[in-house]
């Protein structure tokens, strides 16, 4: 399958003016992919897509098994694909950064879950598996712009894969399964309709974005746009150092977060604060508290700390809670942040 | 015959918007809004640049599909037929924008904004770059498009209704008196295309001096409805204007002209997209007049190119004002405006037309074959030669090719020719995604009595209840409220709880009850929705005590209401009339209306949220 790719280079992540919350939500997922992705809700023109695509420059490097179509991470035996599992002896690997796999709303089932490799079938009658987007997204980011416009049928496939971490494909005389563990990033404009609760529930974090209204920010935004349009390469070069620093910061935080999780001692007051918040706000299930803890750890690690502070939990709550609270019919969809902060503060 | 662009008299703003988008597609498209006969199509196609995109287009043709001729010949899978690819370097023309599928529109608009599109369909995984301008038009009285889609457009222009069609024809006839004149206009068009090409080249060199950057941000800051997407639209329009005028530096006049184009037509739109029925008519509501005035001004072609000549005070106030911030209004006011104004159905002097519709002339029945709508999402085995999915069929046949070729070679003289052998058992039909759900259109009598407010609250609660389950049940809701001579589309068809909360925050009640207008408005509104989304089942839920006491059709409001009800009988809409008439003397008018309209009739003793929600669940 050919890929023509001569688009303009991505606008650098660090050059996007403002939007701190959205940026952080994305970075937290790079620090700990098991946080479970992020849904970004907001109006048009708030740099949602720009930021997601710009993430590519910040992606951490991992040792990827050479030629593995599912990008298995060397050493992560538990999540190897069948090929890697079956291979005796040492697997060769190469250092590759995470990738962003875009799932457009025009996608059909065969491209999402993979299908029979039609060319191979015609030419030599062999039944080979042609890897779909879920296969490519394994150990990477799966990005769906306007996720609320996605066909139900496709949503079901994504949900199944996300729930099990495995994609099962049984069709066209081919039966196949492979690991499909990905960071799900979705963007949507809520005015164009909501997304299904099951899908919403899949997202670890949710953040609402709005336009940057401050005059100085708007000027900055305009100037950077003009500069980028005039010469994208030079513009990216200008931010190269800052980008490299952020990349390093993420890598450090990733290691730190891992250490903290392995060590496993988060402090009793922190754990009970998280429990209190979840009980008090009547969050459904246990996904809320675990995600809140993981997010708080990632926040601490991002700040270069080994210990979680109370503020990390409160900040994490703002990303984790909004879509997990039962929606009361007569209230606005989003929760009032100040009220939430006051509420948590009082606990 | 296609009228040359230059032969079109007036509509200078629309023309300018088209030219600017062709110079600089990053403006984000132009949307012309106007009733039938306002020249939308002529303007869009007149310059003969761009490709017309059919409004029933599906993803296969939009982003491309497999070239099966090549596949069958044995060349392997090839990509072909992506309309979005063929428009690269030019423009895509979207006439009757409201008839496009939401996902398709969103794909086009996103591709335009980022300069590429991705294909993940039937064996293809591809990303294709394409830079193009969007030239679009819609008829606001037919449109049910959401605000956010309309707001995506860089420049929105409202075309005036030419009250006198003869006048319009005269202008055209005059313009085209002789072949010589036609040739002259064509020559002018050619010059214009050349100007556009030159401006395109100049665009890259245009500089925006810092003081003007500051001014631009101040304008945006003063403008109530602006998000960052408008910053970009305004910036790119300003750059395009400078390039158009042959300069390589932006001047203050460009900025003023750009804000006229980008910001001030949008004001009206942001508050209400459905209001443009008769934008140039006088309005007796003072507040509204203030809100509408810039648009009304703009609708007069004579005044279009002279932003500084206006004498109207309100217009002055809304012109870019670099030094004062007087025109910033509080956000509370914005909310009230959003709900209270603009959406009103101006009925006053439009009686003749409405009467036509009450009698039921059944305008515009543009339905396309009912069977095969919805996007193809996959394929399944079939034994019927109907709606065959070629990709799926080839896929199914592929693994058997070697064996079949061998068999064929032994049986036939035509050996060794590369080809694909397909048998009936390979056949796959398309599996299409339908979003079947109910669209509930509430028609609420918000007139008179003391309890109107309570009923309004009960209905709001019901709407939120329905919408909070909407993504499971695929239900959509709209609310039309009428009172005091007005019919308001308070909430256009939506499945968004978010939007409902925003739009229903405040609704007026009180005054008299124009039932005839309300019923005919509801009928038209449902009709225009049905054109766009055929899959949905429509249910009209009408809440009233039936006591019609106002009509602009005649001085017999009850008779008019009955007439209007009768026209509903023949429609294929499900109707439920809920009567809450109270008091000692009951007229039973609602029951009569229900019978005439062939509607289900329910009498309730007081309206409550629980009762309404329950009733609605039962209806479905």
PDB file of N, CA and C in Angstrom, chain A residues 70-125:
ATOM      1  N   UNK A  70       3.497  -5.556  14.313  1.00  0.00           N
ATOM      2  CA  UNK A  70       2.713  -5.015  15.422  1.00  0.00           C
ATOM      3  C   UNK A  70       3.559  -4.214  16.391  1.00  0.00           C
ATOM      4  N   UNK A  71       4.806  -3.984  16.024  1.00  0.00           N
ATOM      5  CA  UNK A  71       5.686  -3.151  16.839  1.00  0.00           C
ATOM      6  C   UNK A  71       5.829  -3.631  18.268  1.00  0.00           C
ATOM      7  N   UNK A  72       6.036  -4.937  18.444  1.00  0.00           N
ATOM      8  CA  UNK A  72       6.222  -5.457  19.794  1.00  0.00           C
ATOM      9  C   UNK A  72       7.463  -4.828  20.431  1.00  0.00           C
ATOM     10  N   UNK A  73       7.348  -4.529  21.735  1.00  0.00           N
ATOM     11  CA  UNK A  73       8.473  -3.949  22.446  1.00  0.00           C
ATOM     12  C   UNK A  73       9.326  -5.101  22.991  1.00  0.00           C
ATOM     13  N   UNK A  74      10.584  -5.064  22.654  1.00  0.00           N
ATOM     14  CA  UNK A  74      11.462  -6.166  23.063  1.00  0.00           C
ATOM     15  C   UNK A  74      11.501  -6.257  24.586  1.00  0.00           C
ATOM     16  N   UNK A  75      11.289  -7.444  25.092  1.00  0.00           N
ATOM     17  CA  UNK A  75      11.310  -7.645  26.536  1.00  0.00           C
ATOM     18  C   UNK A  75       9.918  -7.692  27.148  1.00  0.00           C
ATOM     19  N   UNK A  76       8.952  -7.076  26.490  1.00  0.00           N
ATOM     20  CA  UNK A  76       7.576  -7.071  26.997  1.00  0.00           C
ATOM     21  C   UNK A  76       6.876  -8.362  26.558  1.00  0.00           C
ATOM     22  N   UNK A  77       7.423  -9.481  27.042  1.00  0.00           N
ATOM     23  CA  UNK A  77       7.030 -10.809  26.559  1.00  0.00           C
ATOM     24  C   UNK A  77       5.534 -11.059  26.721  1.00  0.00           C
ATOM     25  N   UNK A  78       5.005 -10.555  27.805  1.00  0.00           N
ATOM     26  CA  UNK A  78       3.591 -10.767  28.103  1.00  0.00           C
ATOM     27  C   UNK A  78       2.689 -10.296  26.965  1.00  0.00           C
ATOM     28  N   UNK A  79       3.114  -9.232  26.287  1.00  0.00           N
ATOM     29  CA  UNK A  79       2.279  -8.661  25.233  1.00  0.00           C
ATOM     30  C   UNK A  79       2.836  -8.888  23.833  1.00  0.00           C
ATOM     31  N   UNK A  80       3.654  -9.884  23.687  1.00  0.00           N
ATOM     32  CA  UNK A  80       4.173 -10.213  22.355  1.00  0.00           C
ATOM     33  C   UNK A  80       3.050 -10.690  21.437  1.00  0.00           C
ATOM     34  N   UNK A  81       3.248 -10.454  20.147  1.00  0.00           N
ATOM     35  CA  UNK A  81       2.333 -11.039  19.179  1.00  0.00           C
ATOM     36  C   UNK A  81       2.729 -12.506  18.975  1.00  0.00           C
ATOM     37  N   UNK A  82       1.903 -13.274  18.274  1.00  0.00           N
ATOM     38  CA  UNK A  82       2.164 -14.704  18.117  1.00  0.00           C
ATOM     39  C   UNK A  82       3.516 -14.991  17.468  1.00  0.00           C
ATOM     40  N   UNK A  83       3.879 -14.157  16.489  1.00  0.00           N
ATOM     41  CA  UNK A  83       5.160 -14.354  15.801  1.00  0.00           C
ATOM     42  C   UNK A  83       6.322 -14.219  16.766  1.00  0.00           C
ATOM     43  N   UNK A  84       6.282 -13.108  17.529  1.00  0.00           N
ATOM     44  CA  UNK A  84       7.390 -12.846  18.436  1.00  0.00           C
ATOM     45  C   UNK A  84       7.457 -13.926  19.518  1.00  0.00           C
ATOM     46  N   UNK A  85       6.276 -14.379  19.964  1.00  0.00           N
ATOM     47  CA  UNK A  85       6.234 -15.440  20.980  1.00  0.00           C
ATOM     48  C   UNK A  85       6.872 -16.715  20.452  1.00  0.00           C
ATOM     49  N   UNK A  86       6.574 -16.994  19.189  1.00  0.00           N
ATOM     50  CA  UNK A  86       7.010 -18.261  18.605  1.00  0.00           C
ATOM     51  C   UNK A  86       8.492 -18.274  18.245  1.00  0.00           C
ATOM     52  N   UNK A  87       9.070 -17.084  18.189  1.00  0.00           N
ATOM     53  CA  UNK A  87      10.470 -17.016  17.770  1.00  0.00           C
ATOM     54  C   UNK A  87      11.381 -17.524  18.884  1.00  0.00           C
ATOM     55  N   UNK A  88      12.218 -18.487  18.526  1.00  0.00           N
ATOM     56  CA  UNK A  88      13.194 -18.976  19.498  1.00  0.00           C
ATOM     57  C   UNK A  88      14.390 -18.049  19.490  1.00  0.00           C
ATOM     58  N   UNK A  89      15.026 -17.964  20.613  1.00  0.00           N
ATOM     59  CA  UNK A  89      16.269 -17.188  20.688  1.00  0.00           C
ATOM     60  C   UNK A  89      16.006 -15.702  20.728  1.00  0.00           C
ATOM     61  N   UNK A  90      17.059 -14.923  20.587  1.00  0.00           N
ATOM     62  CA  UNK A  90      16.974 -13.484  20.764  1.00  0.00           C
ATOM     63  C   UNK A  90      16.332 -12.825  19.558  1.00  0.00           C
ATOM     64  N   UNK A  91      15.457 -11.873  19.829  1.00  0.00           N
ATOM     65  CA  UNK A  91      14.857 -11.092  18.758  1.00  0.00           C
ATOM     66  C   UNK A  91      15.714  -9.860  18.511  1.00  0.00           C
ATOM     67  N   UNK A  92      15.912  -9.543  17.250  1.00  0.00           N
ATOM     68  CA  UNK A  92      16.645  -8.307  16.934  1.00  0.00           C
ATOM     69  C   UNK A  92      15.710  -7.131  17.191  1.00  0.00           C
ATOM     70  N   UNK A  93      16.249  -6.018  17.587  1.00  0.00           N
ATOM     71  CA  UNK A  93      15.383  -4.860  17.819  1.00  0.00           C
ATOM     72  C   UNK A  93      16.062  -3.576  17.372  1.00  0.00           C
ATOM     73  N   UNK A  94      15.265  -2.548  17.228  1.00  0.00           N
ATOM     74  CA  UNK A  94      15.790  -1.228  16.886  1.00  0.00           C
ATOM     75  C   UNK A  94      15.032  -0.187  17.695  1.00  0.00           C
ATOM     76  N   UNK A  95      15.694   0.905  17.965  1.00  0.00           N
ATOM     77  CA  UNK A  95      15.066   1.941  18.763  1.00  0.00           C
ATOM     78  C   UNK A  95      14.143   2.777  17.880  1.00  0.00           C
ATOM     79  N   UNK A  96      12.859   2.803  18.246  1.00  0.00           N
ATOM     80  CA  UNK A  96      11.902   3.594  17.458  1.00  0.00           C
ATOM     81  C   UNK A  96      11.029   4.403  18.396  1.00  0.00           C
ATOM     82  N   UNK A  97      10.624   5.571  17.946  1.00  0.00           N
ATOM     83  CA  UNK A  97       9.739   6.344  18.804  1.00  0.00           C
ATOM     84  C   UNK A  97       8.294   5.922  18.533  1.00  0.00           C
ATOM     85  N   UNK A  98       7.441   6.234  19.485  1.00  0.00           N
ATOM     86  CA  UNK A  98       6.016   5.951  19.331  1.00  0.00           C
ATOM     87  C   UNK A  98       5.487   6.677  18.104  1.00  0.00           C
ATOM     88  N   UNK A  99       4.446   6.134  17.497  1.00  0.00           N
ATOM     89  CA  UNK A  99       3.877   6.789  16.322  1.00  0.00           C
ATOM     90  C   UNK A  99       2.412   7.149  16.569  1.00  0.00           C
ATOM     91  N   UNK A 100       1.945   8.104  15.780  1.00  0.00           N
ATOM     92  CA  UNK A 100       0.526   8.461  15.857  1.00  0.00           C
ATOM     93  C   UNK A 100      -0.182   7.873  14.650  1.00  0.00           C
ATOM     94  N   UNK A 101      -1.120   6.980  14.908  1.00  0.00           N
ATOM     95  CA  UNK A 101      -1.877   6.355  13.824  1.00  0.00           C
ATOM     96  C   UNK A 101      -3.239   7.048  13.768  1.00  0.00           C
ATOM     97  N   UNK A 102      -3.516   7.675  12.639  1.00  0.00           N
ATOM     98  CA  UNK A 102      -4.791   8.402  12.515  1.00  0.00           C
ATOM     99  C   UNK A 102      -5.874   7.498  11.960  1.00  0.00           C
ATOM    100  N   UNK A 103      -7.015   7.531  12.612  1.00  0.00           N
ATOM    101  CA  UNK A 103      -8.167   6.780  12.123  1.00  0.00           C
ATOM    102  C   UNK A 103      -9.199   7.794  11.614  1.00  0.00           C
ATOM    103  N   UNK A 104      -9.299   7.947  10.288  1.00  0.00           N
ATOM    104  CA  UNK A 104     -10.246   8.936   9.754  1.00  0.00           C
ATOM    105  C   UNK A 104     -11.676   8.422   9.851  1.00  0.00           C
ATOM    106  N   UNK A 105     -12.649   9.317   9.871  1.00  0.00           N
ATOM    107  CA  UNK A 105     -14.031   8.862  10.030  1.00  0.00           C
ATOM    108  C   UNK A 105     -14.545   8.132   8.795  1.00  0.00           C
ATOM    109  N   UNK A 106     -13.770   8.126   7.717  1.00  0.00           N
ATOM    110  CA  UNK A 106     -14.215   7.366   6.545  1.00  0.00           C
ATOM    111  C   UNK A 106     -13.798   5.892   6.617  1.00  0.00           C
ATOM    112  N   UNK A 107     -13.166   5.490   7.705  1.00  0.00           N
ATOM    113  CA  UNK A 107     -12.577   4.153   7.779  1.00  0.00           C
ATOM    114  C   UNK A 107     -13.616   3.039   7.651  1.00  0.00           C
ATOM    115  N   UNK A 108     -13.259   1.978   6.933  1.00  0.00           N
ATOM    116  CA  UNK A 108     -14.106   0.787   6.859  1.00  0.00           C
ATOM    117  C   UNK A 108     -13.501  -0.298   7.745  1.00  0.00           C
ATOM    118  N   UNK A 109     -14.331  -1.290   8.054  1.00  0.00           N
ATOM    119  CA  UNK A 109     -13.945  -2.330   9.000  1.00  0.00           C
ATOM    120  C   UNK A 109     -12.646  -3.036   8.623  1.00  0.00           C
ATOM    121  N   UNK A 110     -12.469  -3.343   7.338  1.00  0.00           N
ATOM    122  CA  UNK A 110     -11.282  -4.096   6.944  1.00  0.00           C
ATOM    123  C   UNK A 110      -9.996  -3.328   7.232  1.00  0.00           C
ATOM    124  N   UNK A 111     -10.044  -1.995   7.132  1.00  0.00           N
ATOM    125  CA  UNK A 111      -8.851  -1.208   7.388  1.00  0.00           C
ATOM    126  C   UNK A 111      -8.627  -1.014   8.883  1.00  0.00           C
ATOM    127  N   UNK A 112      -9.681  -1.100   9.663  1.00  0.00           N
ATOM    128  CA  UNK A 112      -9.518  -0.908  11.102  1.00  0.00           C
ATOM    129  C   UNK A 112      -8.988  -2.180  11.750  1.00  0.00           C
ATOM    130  N   UNK A 113      -9.642  -3.316  11.479  1.00  0.00           N
ATOM    131  CA  UNK A 113      -9.234  -4.536  12.168  1.00  0.00           C
ATOM    132  C   UNK A 113      -8.252  -5.352  11.349  1.00  0.00           C
ATOM    133  N   UNK A 114      -8.000  -4.953  10.119  1.00  0.00           N
ATOM    134  CA  UNK A 114      -7.106  -5.719   9.265  1.00  0.00           C
ATOM    135  C   UNK A 114      -7.891  -6.706   8.434  1.00  0.00           C
ATOM    136  N   UNK A 115      -7.281  -7.249   7.385  1.00  0.00           N
ATOM    137  CA  UNK A 115      -8.016  -8.152   6.507  1.00  0.00           C
ATOM    138  C   UNK A 115      -7.042  -9.080   5.801  1.00  0.00           C
ATOM    139  N   UNK A 116      -7.621  -9.874   4.940  1.00  0.00           N
ATOM    140  CA  UNK A 116      -6.820 -10.711   4.069  1.00  0.00           C
ATOM    141  C   UNK A 116      -5.972  -9.817   3.163  1.00  0.00           C
ATOM    142  N   UNK A 117      -4.713 -10.183   2.966  1.00  0.00           N
ATOM    143  CA  UNK A 117      -3.874  -9.431   2.041  1.00  0.00           C
ATOM    144  C   UNK A 117      -4.270  -9.831   0.624  1.00  0.00           C
ATOM    145  N   UNK A 118      -5.022  -8.964  -0.006  1.00  0.00           N
ATOM    146  CA  UNK A 118      -5.655  -9.314  -1.280  1.00  0.00           C
ATOM    147  C   UNK A 118      -4.626  -9.542  -2.398  1.00  0.00           C
ATOM    148  N   UNK A 119      -3.565  -8.763  -2.392  1.00  0.00           N
ATOM    149  CA  UNK A 119      -2.582  -8.919  -3.460  1.00  0.00           C
ATOM    150  C   UNK A 119      -1.888 -10.275  -3.367  1.00  0.00           C
ATOM    151  N   UNK A 120      -1.516 -10.622  -2.138  1.00  0.00           N
ATOM    152  CA  UNK A 120      -0.860 -11.915  -1.943  1.00  0.00           C
ATOM    153  C   UNK A 120      -1.809 -13.039  -2.328  1.00  0.00           C
ATOM    154  N   UNK A 121      -3.090 -12.853  -1.969  1.00  0.00           N
ATOM    155  CA  UNK A 121      -4.074 -13.889  -2.258  1.00  0.00           C
ATOM    156  C   UNK A 121      -4.225 -14.104  -3.753  1.00  0.00           C
ATOM    157  N   UNK A 122      -4.278 -13.033  -4.499  1.00  0.00           N
ATOM    158  CA  UNK A 122      -4.459 -13.168  -5.947  1.00  0.00           C
ATOM    159  C   UNK A 122      -3.207 -13.769  -6.591  1.00  0.00           C
ATOM    160  N   UNK A 123      -2.056 -13.304  -6.125  1.00  0.00           N
ATOM    161  CA  UNK A 123      -0.834 -13.710  -6.814  1.00  0.00           C
ATOM    162  C   UNK A 123      -0.395 -15.122  -6.492  1.00  0.00           C
ATOM    163  N   UNK A 124      -0.401 -15.489  -5.205  1.00  0.00           N
ATOM    164  CA  UNK A 124       0.046 -16.859  -4.951  1.00  0.00           C
ATOM    165  C   UNK A 124      -0.955 -17.676  -4.135  1.00  0.00           C
ATOM    166  N   UNK A 125      -2.180 -17.142  -4.030  1.00  0.00           N
ATOM    167  CA  UNK A 125      -3.221 -17.907  -3.357  1.00  0.00           C
ATOM    168  C   UNK A 125      -3.015 -18.070  -1.861  1.00  0.00           C
TER     169      UNK A 125
END
